mmCIF file of C-alpha atoms in Angstrom:
data_model
loop_
_atom_site.group_PDB
_atom_site.id
_atom_site.type_symbol
_atom_site.label_atom_id
_atom_site.label_comp_id
_atom_site.label_asym_id
_atom_site.label_seq_id
_atom_site.Cartn_x
_atom_site.Cartn_y
_atom_site.Cartn_z
ATOM 1 C CA GLY M 1 -15.723 25.822 41.198
ATOM 2 C CA SER M 2 -18.532 23.874 42.821
ATOM 3 C CA ASP M 3 -18.405 22.162 46.200
ATOM 4 C CA HIS M 4 -21.459 19.897 46.076
ATOM 5 C CA GLN M 5 -20.739 18.305 49.452
ATOM 6 C CA ASN M 6 -21.223 21.657 51.189
ATOM 7 C CA GLY M 7 -23.998 22.967 48.967
ATOM 8 C CA PHE M 8 -21.805 25.487 47.149
ATOM 9 C CA LEU M 9 -22.783 25.428 43.493
ATOM 10 C CA VAL M 10 -21.303 27.612 40.762
ATOM 11 C CA PRO M 11 -22.535 27.396 37.152
ATOM 12 C CA ASP M 12 -19.843 26.147 34.773
ATOM 13 C CA ASN M 13 -20.175 29.264 32.626
ATOM 14 C CA LEU M 14 -19.017 31.477 35.494
ATOM 15 C CA THR M 15 -15.230 31.499 35.382
ATOM 16 C CA ARG M 16 -12.597 33.747 36.915
ATOM 17 C CA LEU M 17 -11.617 36.775 34.860
ATOM 18 C CA ARG M 18 -8.332 38.391 35.819
ATOM 19 C CA ASP M 19 -8.568 42.071 34.957
ATOM 20 C CA TYR M 20 -6.354 44.482 36.852
ATOM 21 C CA THR M 21 -7.239 47.565 34.811
ATOM 22 C CA ALA M 22 -9.114 50.555 36.223
ATOM 23 C CA ASP M 23 -12.213 49.569 34.246
ATOM 24 C CA GLY M 24 -11.915 46.009 35.491
ATOM 25 C CA VAL M 25 -11.833 47.136 39.113
ATOM 26 C CA GLN M 26 -14.771 49.493 38.686
ATOM 27 C CA ARG M 27 -16.889 46.934 36.848
ATOM 28 C CA SER M 28 -16.140 44.208 39.390
ATOM 29 C CA LEU M 29 -16.994 46.504 42.288
ATOM 30 C CA GLU M 30 -20.232 47.739 40.715
ATOM 31 C CA GLU M 31 -21.377 44.169 40.065
ATOM 32 C CA SER M 32 -20.510 43.156 43.628
ATOM 33 C CA LEU M 33 -22.321 46.146 45.120
ATOM 34 C CA GLY M 34 -25.360 45.232 43.045
ATOM 35 C CA ARG M 35 -25.373 41.658 44.300
ATOM 36 C CA LEU M 36 -24.783 42.751 47.881
ATOM 37 C CA LYS M 37 -27.301 45.592 47.653
ATOM 38 C CA LEU M 38 -24.800 47.989 49.215
ATOM 39 C CA ASP M 39 -23.401 51.405 48.370
ATOM 40 C CA ALA M 40 -19.935 50.771 49.784
ATOM 41 C CA VAL M 41 -17.683 47.995 51.069
ATOM 42 C CA ASP M 42 -14.955 47.912 53.670
ATOM 43 C CA ILE M 43 -11.993 46.418 51.814
ATOM 44 C CA LEU M 44 -11.271 45.754 48.152
ATOM 45 C CA TRP M 45 -8.505 43.289 47.321
ATOM 46 C CA ILE M 46 -6.156 42.776 44.414
ATOM 47 C CA HIS M 47 -5.902 38.991 44.445
ATOM 48 C CA ASP M 48 -2.914 36.946 43.202
ATOM 49 C CA PRO M 49 -1.554 39.462 40.657
ATOM 50 C CA GLU M 50 1.286 37.033 39.928
ATOM 51 C CA GLU M 51 -0.885 34.207 38.567
ATOM 52 C CA PRO M 52 -0.731 32.827 35.986
ATOM 53 C CA THR M 53 1.619 35.597 34.803
ATOM 54 C CA ASP M 54 3.052 38.736 36.377
ATOM 55 C CA ARG M 55 0.400 41.476 36.196
ATOM 56 C CA PHE M 56 2.123 44.036 38.412
ATOM 57 C CA ASP M 57 2.504 46.703 35.715
ATOM 58 C CA GLU M 58 -1.152 46.403 34.718
ATOM 59 C CA ALA M 59 -2.270 46.653 38.335
ATOM 60 C CA ILE M 60 0.025 49.502 39.326
ATOM 61 C CA SER M 61 -1.054 51.645 36.367
ATOM 62 C CA GLY M 62 -4.723 50.648 36.321
ATOM 63 C CA ALA M 63 -6.123 49.084 39.478
ATOM 64 C CA VAL M 64 -4.118 51.075 42.015
ATOM 65 C CA PRO M 65 -5.133 54.595 40.868
ATOM 66 C CA MET M 66 -8.765 53.457 40.734
ATOM 67 C CA LEU M 67 -8.542 51.959 44.227
ATOM 68 C CA ASN M 68 -7.018 55.168 45.560
ATOM 69 C CA ARG M 69 -9.868 57.142 43.993
ATOM 70 C CA LEU M 70 -12.538 54.834 45.388
ATOM 71 C CA ARG M 71 -10.954 55.112 48.821
ATOM 72 C CA SER M 72 -10.859 58.914 48.678
ATOM 73 C CA GLU M 73 -14.524 58.950 47.605
ATOM 74 C CA GLY M 74 -15.535 56.705 50.506
ATOM 75 C CA VAL M 75 -16.827 53.910 48.265
ATOM 76 C CA ILE M 76 -14.285 51.634 49.940
ATOM 77 C CA SER M 77 -12.689 52.108 53.332
ATOM 78 C CA ALA M 78 -9.418 50.431 52.415
ATOM 79 C CA TRP M 79 -7.696 48.324 49.772
ATOM 80 C CA GLY M 80 -4.991 45.722 49.796
ATOM 81 C CA ILE M 81 -3.200 42.936 47.955
ATOM 82 C CA GLY M 82 -3.521 39.250 48.785
ATOM 83 C CA SER M 83 -0.921 36.688 47.704
ATOM 84 C CA LYS M 84 1.493 34.010 48.846
ATOM 85 C CA ASP M 85 4.168 35.646 46.667
ATOM 86 C CA ALA M 86 6.050 37.812 49.155
ATOM 87 C CA ALA M 87 8.201 39.427 46.465
ATOM 88 C CA MET M 88 5.091 40.597 44.621
ATOM 89 C CA LEU M 89 3.601 41.995 47.822
ATOM 90 C CA ARG M 90 6.837 43.850 48.552
ATOM 91 C CA ARG M 91 6.663 45.541 45.137
ATOM 92 C CA PHE M 92 3.205 46.876 45.931
ATOM 93 C CA VAL M 93 4.276 48.027 49.393
ATOM 94 C CA ASP M 94 7.289 49.842 47.921
ATOM 95 C CA HIS M 95 5.552 51.397 44.902
ATOM 96 C CA SER M 96 1.973 52.110 46.006
ATOM 97 C CA ASP M 97 -0.068 53.044 49.049
ATOM 98 C CA PRO M 98 -2.105 50.027 50.182
ATOM 99 C CA ASP M 99 -3.771 49.887 53.560
ATOM 100 C CA LEU M 100 -3.253 46.149 53.916
ATOM 101 C CA ILE M 101 -1.569 43.076 52.547
ATOM 102 C CA MET M 102 -2.821 39.537 53.007
ATOM 103 C CA LEU M 103 0.205 37.246 53.271
ATOM 104 C CA ALA M 104 -0.597 33.561 52.798
ATOM 105 C CA GLY M 105 1.605 30.961 54.474
ATOM 106 C CA ARG M 106 4.787 33.026 54.374
ATOM 107 C CA TYR M 107 5.022 34.368 57.912
ATOM 108 C CA THR M 108 4.339 31.397 60.128
ATOM 109 C CA LEU M 109 5.833 29.449 62.991
ATOM 110 C CA LEU M 110 7.387 27.191 60.352
ATOM 111 C CA GLU M 111 8.570 29.905 57.947
ATOM 112 C CA GLN M 112 9.877 33.328 58.957
ATOM 113 C CA GLU M 113 11.854 34.259 55.857
ATOM 114 C CA GLN M 114 9.727 37.340 55.151
ATOM 115 C CA VAL M 115 10.916 39.459 58.066
ATOM 116 C CA GLY M 116 12.007 42.130 55.566
ATOM 117 C CA LEU M 117 8.512 42.420 54.117
ATOM 118 C CA MET M 118 7.028 42.617 57.597
ATOM 119 C CA SER M 119 9.451 45.384 58.567
ATOM 120 C CA ALA M 120 8.660 47.337 55.397
ATOM 121 C CA CYS M 121 4.960 47.136 56.209
ATOM 122 C CA GLN M 122 5.592 48.310 59.747
ATOM 123 C CA VAL M 123 7.589 51.327 58.518
ATOM 124 C CA LYS M 124 4.939 52.334 55.966
ATOM 125 C CA GLY M 125 1.983 51.663 58.234
ATOM 126 C CA VAL M 126 0.638 48.856 56.048
ATOM 127 C CA GLY M 127 -1.335 46.338 58.089
ATOM 128 C CA VAL M 128 -0.625 42.638 57.563
ATOM 129 C CA ILE M 129 -3.377 40.030 57.632
ATOM 130 C CA ALA M 130 -1.705 36.667 58.188
ATOM 131 C CA VAL M 131 -3.456 33.712 56.567
ATOM 132 C CA GLY M 132 -2.407 30.121 55.977
ATOM 133 C CA VAL M 133 -0.790 30.169 59.412
ATOM 134 C CA PHE M 134 -1.088 26.381 59.752
ATOM 135 C CA ASN M 135 0.964 25.840 56.569
ATOM 136 C CA SER M 136 -1.577 23.646 54.764
ATOM 137 C CA GLY M 137 -2.504 21.951 58.038
ATOM 138 C CA LEU M 138 1.035 20.910 58.912
ATOM 139 C CA LEU M 139 0.874 22.935 62.139
ATOM 140 C CA ALA M 140 -2.775 22.194 62.878
ATOM 141 C CA ARG M 141 -2.102 19.012 64.873
ATOM 142 C CA GLU M 142 -0.048 18.227 67.948
ATOM 143 C CA GLU M 143 2.309 16.199 65.759
ATOM 144 C CA PRO M 144 2.438 16.052 61.948
ATOM 145 C CA SER M 145 1.686 12.690 60.383
ATOM 146 C CA GLU M 146 3.732 11.022 57.657
ATOM 147 C CA GLY M 147 0.966 11.791 55.170
ATOM 148 C CA ALA M 148 0.847 15.485 56.045
ATOM 149 C CA TRP M 149 0.529 17.980 53.217
ATOM 150 C CA TYR M 150 2.376 21.202 52.489
ATOM 151 C CA GLU M 151 1.762 23.570 49.570
ATOM 152 C CA TYR M 152 -0.795 21.317 47.825
ATOM 153 C CA GLY M 153 1.441 18.255 47.949
ATOM 154 C CA PRO M 154 3.101 15.787 50.332
ATOM 155 C CA ALA M 155 5.140 17.617 52.963
ATOM 156 C CA PRO M 156 8.891 17.555 52.239
ATOM 157 C CA LYS M 157 11.292 16.102 54.797
ATOM 158 C CA TRP M 158 12.641 19.489 55.919
ATOM 159 C CA ALA M 159 9.133 20.718 56.744
ATOM 160 C CA LEU M 160 8.235 17.560 58.679
ATOM 161 C CA ASP M 161 11.522 17.559 60.597
ATOM 162 C CA ARG M 162 11.286 21.233 61.512
ATOM 163 C CA THR M 163 7.648 20.915 62.551
ATOM 164 C CA ARG M 164 8.452 17.968 64.799
ATOM 165 C CA GLN M 165 11.265 19.915 66.443
ATOM 166 C CA ILE M 166 8.931 22.826 67.144
ATOM 167 C CA ALA M 167 6.262 20.450 68.450
ATOM 168 C CA ALA M 168 8.752 18.900 70.878
ATOM 169 C CA VAL M 169 9.669 22.315 72.306
ATOM 170 C CA ALA M 170 5.981 23.166 72.580
ATOM 171 C CA ARG M 171 5.289 19.997 74.575
ATOM 172 C CA ASP M 172 8.100 20.870 76.989
ATOM 173 C CA HIS M 173 6.299 24.132 77.742
ATOM 174 C CA GLY M 174 2.784 22.699 77.906
ATOM 175 C CA VAL M 175 1.856 24.392 74.648
ATOM 176 C CA SER M 176 0.103 22.732 71.720
ATOM 177 C CA LEU M 177 1.483 23.175 68.217
ATOM 178 C CA PRO M 178 -1.780 24.717 66.907
ATOM 179 C CA GLU M 179 -1.787 27.181 69.818
ATOM 180 C CA ALA M 180 1.722 28.310 69.003
ATOM 181 C CA ALA M 181 1.013 28.509 65.268
ATOM 182 C CA LEU M 182 -2.082 30.666 65.692
ATOM 183 C CA ASN M 183 -0.439 33.007 68.196
ATOM 184 C CA PHE M 184 2.940 33.422 66.504
ATOM 185 C CA PRO M 185 2.005 35.987 63.806
ATOM 186 C CA LYS M 186 0.282 38.242 66.362
ATOM 187 C CA ARG M 187 3.650 38.952 67.964
ATOM 188 C CA HIS M 188 4.707 41.161 65.048
ATOM 189 C CA PRO M 189 3.489 44.773 65.373
ATOM 190 C CA ALA M 190 2.588 44.962 61.663
ATOM 191 C CA VAL M 191 0.054 42.120 61.975
ATOM 192 C CA VAL M 192 -3.473 43.439 62.449
ATOM 193 C CA ASN M 193 -5.376 40.189 61.952
ATOM 194 C CA VAL M 194 -4.805 36.434 61.824
ATOM 195 C CA MET M 195 -7.271 34.405 59.766
ATOM 196 C CA ALA M 196 -7.820 30.654 59.874
ATOM 197 C CA GLY M 197 -10.203 28.569 57.820
ATOM 198 C CA MET M 198 -13.143 27.119 59.740
ATOM 199 C CA ARG M 199 -16.030 24.912 58.630
ATOM 200 C CA SER M 200 -18.149 24.555 61.762
ATOM 201 C CA VAL M 201 -19.169 26.269 64.981
ATOM 202 C CA ALA M 202 -16.977 23.811 66.874
ATOM 203 C CA GLN M 203 -13.935 24.840 64.835
ATOM 204 C CA VAL M 204 -14.693 28.520 65.414
ATOM 205 C CA GLU M 205 -14.899 27.941 69.161
ATOM 206 C CA LYS M 206 -11.708 25.878 69.151
ATOM 207 C CA ASN M 207 -9.731 28.484 67.211
ATOM 208 C CA LEU M 208 -10.971 31.270 69.473
ATOM 209 C CA ALA M 209 -9.747 29.300 72.474
ATOM 210 C CA LEU M 210 -6.381 28.642 70.819
ATOM 211 C CA ALA M 211 -5.941 32.292 69.869
ATOM 212 C CA SER M 212 -6.681 33.374 73.444
ATOM 213 C CA SER M 213 -4.037 31.119 74.964
ATOM 214 C CA GLU M 214 -1.158 32.584 76.952
ATOM 215 C CA ILE M 215 2.116 31.358 75.460
ATOM 216 C CA PRO M 216 5.092 31.550 77.863
ATOM 217 C CA GLU M 217 7.951 33.743 76.645
ATOM 218 C CA ALA M 218 10.352 30.931 77.534
ATOM 219 C CA PHE M 219 8.867 28.897 74.677
ATOM 220 C CA TRP M 220 9.794 31.522 72.095
ATOM 221 C CA ASN M 221 13.227 31.953 73.681
ATOM 222 C CA ASP M 222 13.933 28.225 73.452
ATOM 223 C CA LEU M 223 12.931 28.218 69.784
ATOM 224 C CA ARG M 224 15.456 31.011 69.156
ATOM 225 C CA THR M 225 18.172 29.147 71.035
ATOM 226 C CA LEU M 226 17.582 26.068 68.873
ATOM 227 C CA GLY M 227 17.568 28.105 65.660
ATOM 228 C CA LEU M 228 13.879 27.430 65.045
ATOM 229 C CA LEU M 229 12.921 31.086 65.378
ATOM 230 C CA LYS M 230 14.870 33.916 63.808
ATOM 231 C CA GLU M 231 16.610 36.212 66.278
ATOM 232 C CA GLU M 232 14.929 39.290 64.816
ATOM 233 C CA VAL M 233 11.427 37.812 65.141
#
């Protein structure tokens, strides 16, 4: 859609077409290469194959063989799957040969339930790009406000309570909550990149500073002791 405030305009007749067939992948890539005036791209992504309905079978029989072919021909350097649905990502990791997954908001300082997916990626040599690491902005401030959001809606009580507990431990160690949130995913050996949304040069500089911070090991240990960080993380 359009974002008039930031000068991003998209004609109303251009809408998203979800096509996970081999032809769909090839056509999409050819059109993108034409617009970019390139002969090859680095990474091609299968995006949200679970929305609005499960398209795994279509992608695994159509898109995946085409992506493997494009990779072998050097048209793309790598391919991956991006989603916030960890179960869907695990299916691709188990049944295909991606180079990367992009996991949105499911391996964060607040949520570490997807340790199994992370371990599977590590075993298979699939790199993880962690995105949504601030959990909709909940971890982007020193202390979450009452009006904080989570998953496109008001943050539930459990998320606010847990975030405040983590923030208190962070303060005890002289660490800011955003610092801890941005550095947490990097501790897993499967994570090859952490991405955060930025809208200005100032935000880029701030995030670079946060990501370069040294977090004391005692902070992570205290989180484990309090049950705020899984033992296996």
